[in-house]
């Protein structure tokens, strides 16, 4: 099945989905953050068919999120490691953890993000690094960036974003 190419869309959300929007890809990235690097490790962890794993790893390499490195010459064996772009995906995974625990885990959290020093669970919030304030609907909104198309500018003007009370 041919998927729509979001790479030429001006929306950063659409472009991001074009790189990692398929669930296997996101789970492979999750496992890479857990420390897995080898094909057989991903295959065993995910219980994914080898042909599907091959395609998804190739897509992540092509998309610049992982790098394929040879670790054995005889026989030739490769590992898959996160690139800078792949490592920069971690906040997205952390957001999935927080959202999933809050909305999809009536039995309780099965995965936590904890402080290495204290072992206490983090209370994850998205923070504006410039001000130190939590990003919320009252104080922050979407706005067109310098490269926004007229269509995006028009759409952002038309939508009703929650205003400060």
PDB file of C-alpha atoms in Angstrom:
ATOM      1  CA  UNK A   1       0.000   0.000   0.000  1.00  0.00           C
ATOM      2  CA  UNK A   2       1.402   3.393  -1.029  1.00  0.00           C
ATOM      3  CA  UNK A   3       1.295   5.994   1.717  1.00  0.00           C
ATOM      4  CA  UNK A   4       0.908   9.713   1.199  1.00  0.00           C
ATOM      5  CA  UNK A   5       4.231  11.573   1.188  1.00  0.00           C
ATOM      6  CA  UNK A   6       4.018  14.294   3.823  1.00  0.00           C
ATOM      7  CA  UNK A   7       7.605  15.455   3.239  1.00  0.00           C
ATOM      8  CA  UNK A   8       6.622  18.376   1.049  1.00  0.00           C
ATOM      9  CA  UNK A   9       3.849  19.632   3.329  1.00  0.00           C
ATOM     10  CA  UNK A  10       4.751  22.812   5.217  1.00  0.00           C
ATOM     11  CA  UNK A  11       3.314  21.510   8.519  1.00  0.00           C
ATOM     12  CA  UNK A  12       5.974  20.172  10.939  1.00  0.00           C
ATOM     13  CA  UNK A  13       3.452  17.707  12.385  1.00  0.00           C
ATOM     14  CA  UNK A  14       2.730  16.236   8.937  1.00  0.00           C
ATOM     15  CA  UNK A  15       6.445  16.050   8.090  1.00  0.00           C
ATOM     16  CA  UNK A  16       7.184  14.340  11.399  1.00  0.00           C
ATOM     17  CA  UNK A  17       4.437  11.790  10.802  1.00  0.00           C
ATOM     18  CA  UNK A  18       5.978  11.113   7.421  1.00  0.00           C
ATOM     19  CA  UNK A  19       9.179  10.009   9.171  1.00  0.00           C
ATOM     20  CA  UNK A  20       7.878   8.163  12.234  1.00  0.00           C
ATOM     21  CA  UNK A  21       4.084   8.001  11.996  1.00  0.00           C
ATOM     22  CA  UNK A  22       3.920   4.248  11.559  1.00  0.00           C
ATOM     23  CA  UNK A  23       3.595   2.460  14.916  1.00  0.00           C
ATOM     24  CA  UNK A  24       6.352  -0.086  14.280  1.00  0.00           C
ATOM     25  CA  UNK A  25       8.799   2.759  13.685  1.00  0.00           C
ATOM     26  CA  UNK A  26       7.896   4.412  16.969  1.00  0.00           C
ATOM     27  CA  UNK A  27       8.242   1.097  18.821  1.00  0.00           C
ATOM     28  CA  UNK A  28      11.647   0.502  17.207  1.00  0.00           C
ATOM     29  CA  UNK A  29      12.737   3.954  18.388  1.00  0.00           C
ATOM     30  CA  UNK A  30      11.414   3.146  21.874  1.00  0.00           C
ATOM     31  CA  UNK A  31      13.470  -0.047  21.947  1.00  0.00           C
ATOM     32  CA  UNK A  32      16.531   1.841  20.691  1.00  0.00           C
ATOM     33  CA  UNK A  33      16.158   4.161  23.712  1.00  0.00           C
ATOM     34  CA  UNK A  34      16.011   1.031  25.877  1.00  0.00           C
ATOM     35  CA  UNK A  35      19.447   0.169  24.449  1.00  0.00           C
ATOM     36  CA  UNK A  36      18.636  -2.338  21.710  1.00  0.00           C
ATOM     37  CA  UNK A  37      20.771  -2.032  18.571  1.00  0.00           C
ATOM     38  CA  UNK A  38      20.738  -5.354  16.740  1.00  0.00           C
ATOM     39  CA  UNK A  39      18.209  -6.719  14.296  1.00  0.00           C
ATOM     40  CA  UNK A  40      17.600  -9.898  16.307  1.00  0.00           C
ATOM     41  CA  UNK A  41      17.077  -7.859  19.493  1.00  0.00           C
ATOM     42  CA  UNK A  42      14.402  -5.723  17.834  1.00  0.00           C
ATOM     43  CA  UNK A  43      12.814  -8.787  16.261  1.00  0.00           C
ATOM     44  CA  UNK A  44      12.628 -10.633  19.589  1.00  0.00           C
ATOM     45  CA  UNK A  45      11.419  -7.625  21.587  1.00  0.00           C
ATOM     46  CA  UNK A  46       8.738  -6.579  19.117  1.00  0.00           C
ATOM     47  CA  UNK A  47       7.758 -10.021  17.826  1.00  0.00           C
ATOM     48  CA  UNK A  48       7.752  -8.470  14.354  1.00  0.00           C
ATOM     49  CA  UNK A  49       8.163 -10.297  11.056  1.00  0.00           C
ATOM     50  CA  UNK A  50      11.725  -9.973   9.682  1.00  0.00           C
ATOM     51  CA  UNK A  51      10.575  -8.464   6.373  1.00  0.00           C
ATOM     52  CA  UNK A  52       8.533  -5.808   8.208  1.00  0.00           C
ATOM     53  CA  UNK A  53      11.439  -5.022  10.545  1.00  0.00           C
ATOM     54  CA  UNK A  54      13.812  -4.741   7.592  1.00  0.00           C
ATOM     55  CA  UNK A  55      11.499  -2.190   5.925  1.00  0.00           C
ATOM     56  CA  UNK A  56      10.982  -0.155   9.084  1.00  0.00           C
ATOM     57  CA  UNK A  57      14.686  -0.045   9.965  1.00  0.00           C
ATOM     58  CA  UNK A  58      15.508   0.967   6.388  1.00  0.00           C
ATOM     59  CA  UNK A  59      12.918   3.743   6.627  1.00  0.00           C
ATOM     60  CA  UNK A  60      14.372   5.013   9.899  1.00  0.00           C
ATOM     61  CA  UNK A  61      17.878   4.964   8.389  1.00  0.00           C
ATOM     62  CA  UNK A  62      16.666   6.716   5.228  1.00  0.00           C
ATOM     63  CA  UNK A  63      14.780   9.231   7.360  1.00  0.00           C
ATOM     64  CA  UNK A  64      17.933  10.065   9.313  1.00  0.00           C
ATOM     65  CA  UNK A  65      16.730   8.799  12.702  1.00  0.00           C
ATOM     66  CA  UNK A  66      18.998   5.757  12.849  1.00  0.00           C
ATOM     67  CA  UNK A  67      22.370   4.822  11.415  1.00  0.00           C
ATOM     68  CA  UNK A  68      23.277   1.329  10.216  1.00  0.00           C
ATOM     69  CA  UNK A  69      26.791   0.368  11.374  1.00  0.00           C
ATOM     70  CA  UNK A  70      28.710  -2.791  10.658  1.00  0.00           C
ATOM     71  CA  UNK A  71      29.944  -4.456  13.835  1.00  0.00           C
ATOM     72  CA  UNK A  72      31.177  -7.777  12.380  1.00  0.00           C
ATOM     73  CA  UNK A  73      32.921  -8.458   9.080  1.00  0.00           C
ATOM     74  CA  UNK A  74      32.653 -12.266   9.102  1.00  0.00           C
ATOM     75  CA  UNK A  75      29.817 -12.776   8.787  1.00  0.00           C
ATOM     76  CA  UNK A  76      28.738  -9.223   8.009  1.00  0.00           C
ATOM     77  CA  UNK A  77      26.488  -8.021  10.853  1.00  0.00           C
ATOM     78  CA  UNK A  78      24.986  -4.601  11.459  1.00  0.00           C
ATOM     79  CA  UNK A  79      23.607  -2.648  14.350  1.00  0.00           C
ATOM     80  CA  UNK A  80      21.209   0.268  14.295  1.00  0.00           C
ATOM     81  CA  UNK A  81      21.996   3.282  16.460  1.00  0.00           C
ATOM     82  CA  UNK A  82      20.139   6.498  17.025  1.00  0.00           C
ATOM     83  CA  UNK A  83      21.391   9.587  15.221  1.00  0.00           C
ATOM     84  CA  UNK A  84      21.047  13.071  16.701  1.00  0.00           C
ATOM     85  CA  UNK A  85      17.634  13.357  15.030  1.00  0.00           C
ATOM     86  CA  UNK A  86      16.691  10.001  16.540  1.00  0.00           C
ATOM     87  CA  UNK A  87      17.876  11.013  20.015  1.00  0.00           C
ATOM     88  CA  UNK A  88      15.934  14.262  19.653  1.00  0.00           C
ATOM     89  CA  UNK A  89      12.761  12.148  19.308  1.00  0.00           C
ATOM     90  CA  UNK A  90      12.950  11.219  23.016  1.00  0.00           C
ATOM     91  CA  UNK A  91      10.665  14.036  24.246  1.00  0.00           C
ATOM     92  CA  UNK A  92       7.977  12.721  21.884  1.00  0.00           C
ATOM     93  CA  UNK A  93       8.271   9.256  23.452  1.00  0.00           C
ATOM     94  CA  UNK A  94       8.196  10.792  26.924  1.00  0.00           C
ATOM     95  CA  UNK A  95       4.980  12.581  25.963  1.00  0.00           C
ATOM     96  CA  UNK A  96       3.513   9.238  24.844  1.00  0.00           C
ATOM     97  CA  UNK A  97       4.437   7.750  28.241  1.00  0.00           C
ATOM     98  CA  UNK A  98       2.768  10.574  30.171  1.00  0.00           C
ATOM     99  CA  UNK A  99      -0.345  10.673  27.967  1.00  0.00           C
ATOM    100  CA  UNK A 100      -0.702   6.890  27.914  1.00  0.00           C
ATOM    101  CA  UNK A 101      -0.346   6.642  31.690  1.00  0.00           C
ATOM    102  CA  UNK A 102      -2.882   9.449  32.220  1.00  0.00           C
ATOM    103  CA  UNK A 103      -5.518   8.302  29.724  1.00  0.00           C
ATOM    104  CA  UNK A 104      -5.004   4.662  28.774  1.00  0.00           C
ATOM    105  CA  UNK A 105      -3.871   2.861  31.925  1.00  0.00           C
ATOM    106  CA  UNK A 106      -6.800   2.337  34.321  1.00  0.00           C
ATOM    107  CA  UNK A 107      -4.776  -0.433  35.985  1.00  0.00           C
ATOM    108  CA  UNK A 108      -1.954   2.023  36.710  1.00  0.00           C
ATOM    109  CA  UNK A 109       1.304   2.994  35.044  1.00  0.00           C
ATOM    110  CA  UNK A 110       3.477   0.198  33.669  1.00  0.00           C
ATOM    111  CA  UNK A 111       6.324   2.548  32.751  1.00  0.00           C
ATOM    112  CA  UNK A 112       7.521   5.608  34.621  1.00  0.00           C
ATOM    113  CA  UNK A 113      10.095   8.307  34.024  1.00  0.00           C
ATOM    114  CA  UNK A 114      12.044   8.649  37.261  1.00  0.00           C
ATOM    115  CA  UNK A 115      14.897  10.732  38.613  1.00  0.00           C
ATOM    116  CA  UNK A 116      18.228   8.900  38.428  1.00  0.00           C
ATOM    117  CA  UNK A 117      19.205  10.548  41.729  1.00  0.00           C
ATOM    118  CA  UNK A 118      16.073  10.034  43.833  1.00  0.00           C
ATOM    119  CA  UNK A 119      14.126   7.356  41.947  1.00  0.00           C
ATOM    120  CA  UNK A 120      11.007   9.509  42.276  1.00  0.00           C
ATOM    121  CA  UNK A 121       8.638   9.694  39.287  1.00  0.00           C
ATOM    122  CA  UNK A 122       8.833  12.847  37.203  1.00  0.00           C
ATOM    123  CA  UNK A 123       5.776  15.035  36.781  1.00  0.00           C
ATOM    124  CA  UNK A 124       6.259  15.682  33.087  1.00  0.00           C
ATOM    125  CA  UNK A 125       5.293  19.053  31.670  1.00  0.00           C
ATOM    126  CA  UNK A 126       6.322  20.852  28.522  1.00  0.00           C
ATOM    127  CA  UNK A 127       8.275  23.947  29.522  1.00  0.00           C
ATOM    128  CA  UNK A 128       9.269  27.041  27.583  1.00  0.00           C
ATOM    129  CA  UNK A 129      13.057  27.124  27.975  1.00  0.00           C
ATOM    130  CA  UNK A 130      13.064  30.916  27.557  1.00  0.00           C
ATOM    131  CA  UNK A 131      10.680  31.686  30.407  1.00  0.00           C
ATOM    132  CA  UNK A 132      10.675  28.479  32.447  1.00  0.00           C
ATOM    133  CA  UNK A 133       6.860  28.485  32.319  1.00  0.00           C
ATOM    134  CA  UNK A 134       4.774  25.422  31.578  1.00  0.00           C
ATOM    135  CA  UNK A 135       3.286  25.602  28.104  1.00  0.00           C
ATOM    136  CA  UNK A 136      -0.488  25.673  28.418  1.00  0.00           C
ATOM    137  CA  UNK A 137      -3.515  26.852  26.431  1.00  0.00           C
ATOM    138  CA  UNK A 138      -3.946  29.970  28.544  1.00  0.00           C
ATOM    139  CA  UNK A 139      -0.503  31.427  27.896  1.00  0.00           C
ATOM    140  CA  UNK A 140       0.597  29.888  24.585  1.00  0.00           C
ATOM    141  CA  UNK A 141      -0.944  29.378  21.141  1.00  0.00           C
ATOM    142  CA  UNK A 142      -0.010  28.312  17.639  1.00  0.00           C
ATOM    143  CA  UNK A 143       1.343  31.059  15.375  1.00  0.00           C
ATOM    144  CA  UNK A 144       2.729  31.020  11.848  1.00  0.00           C
ATOM    145  CA  UNK A 145       6.481  30.728  11.539  1.00  0.00           C
ATOM    146  CA  UNK A 146       8.682  32.580   9.057  1.00  0.00           C
ATOM    147  CA  UNK A 147       8.254  29.839   6.437  1.00  0.00           C
ATOM    148  CA  UNK A 148       4.471  29.467   6.869  1.00  0.00           C
ATOM    149  CA  UNK A 149       2.505  29.322   3.642  1.00  0.00           C
ATOM    150  CA  UNK A 150      -0.456  31.602   3.050  1.00  0.00           C
ATOM    151  CA  UNK A 151      -2.683  28.552   3.535  1.00  0.00           C
ATOM    152  CA  UNK A 152      -1.229  27.879   6.965  1.00  0.00           C
ATOM    153  CA  UNK A 153      -1.446  31.551   7.931  1.00  0.00           C
ATOM    154  CA  UNK A 154      -5.082  31.638   6.865  1.00  0.00           C
ATOM    155  CA  UNK A 155      -5.884  28.399   8.731  1.00  0.00           C
ATOM    156  CA  UNK A 156      -4.287  29.693  11.942  1.00  0.00           C
ATOM    157  CA  UNK A 157      -6.276  32.921  11.727  1.00  0.00           C
ATOM    158  CA  UNK A 158      -9.544  30.988  11.255  1.00  0.00           C
ATOM    159  CA  UNK A 159      -9.160  28.448  14.047  1.00  0.00           C
ATOM    160  CA  UNK A 160     -10.422  29.204  17.496  1.00  0.00           C
ATOM    161  CA  UNK A 161      -7.571  28.760  19.907  1.00  0.00           C
ATOM    162  CA  UNK A 162      -8.391  28.919  23.598  1.00  0.00           C
ATOM    163  CA  UNK A 163      -7.725  32.404  24.900  1.00  0.00           C
ATOM    164  CA  UNK A 164      -6.444  33.457  28.285  1.00  0.00           C
ATOM    165  CA  UNK A 165      -9.305  33.690  30.777  1.00  0.00           C
TER     166      UNK A 165
END
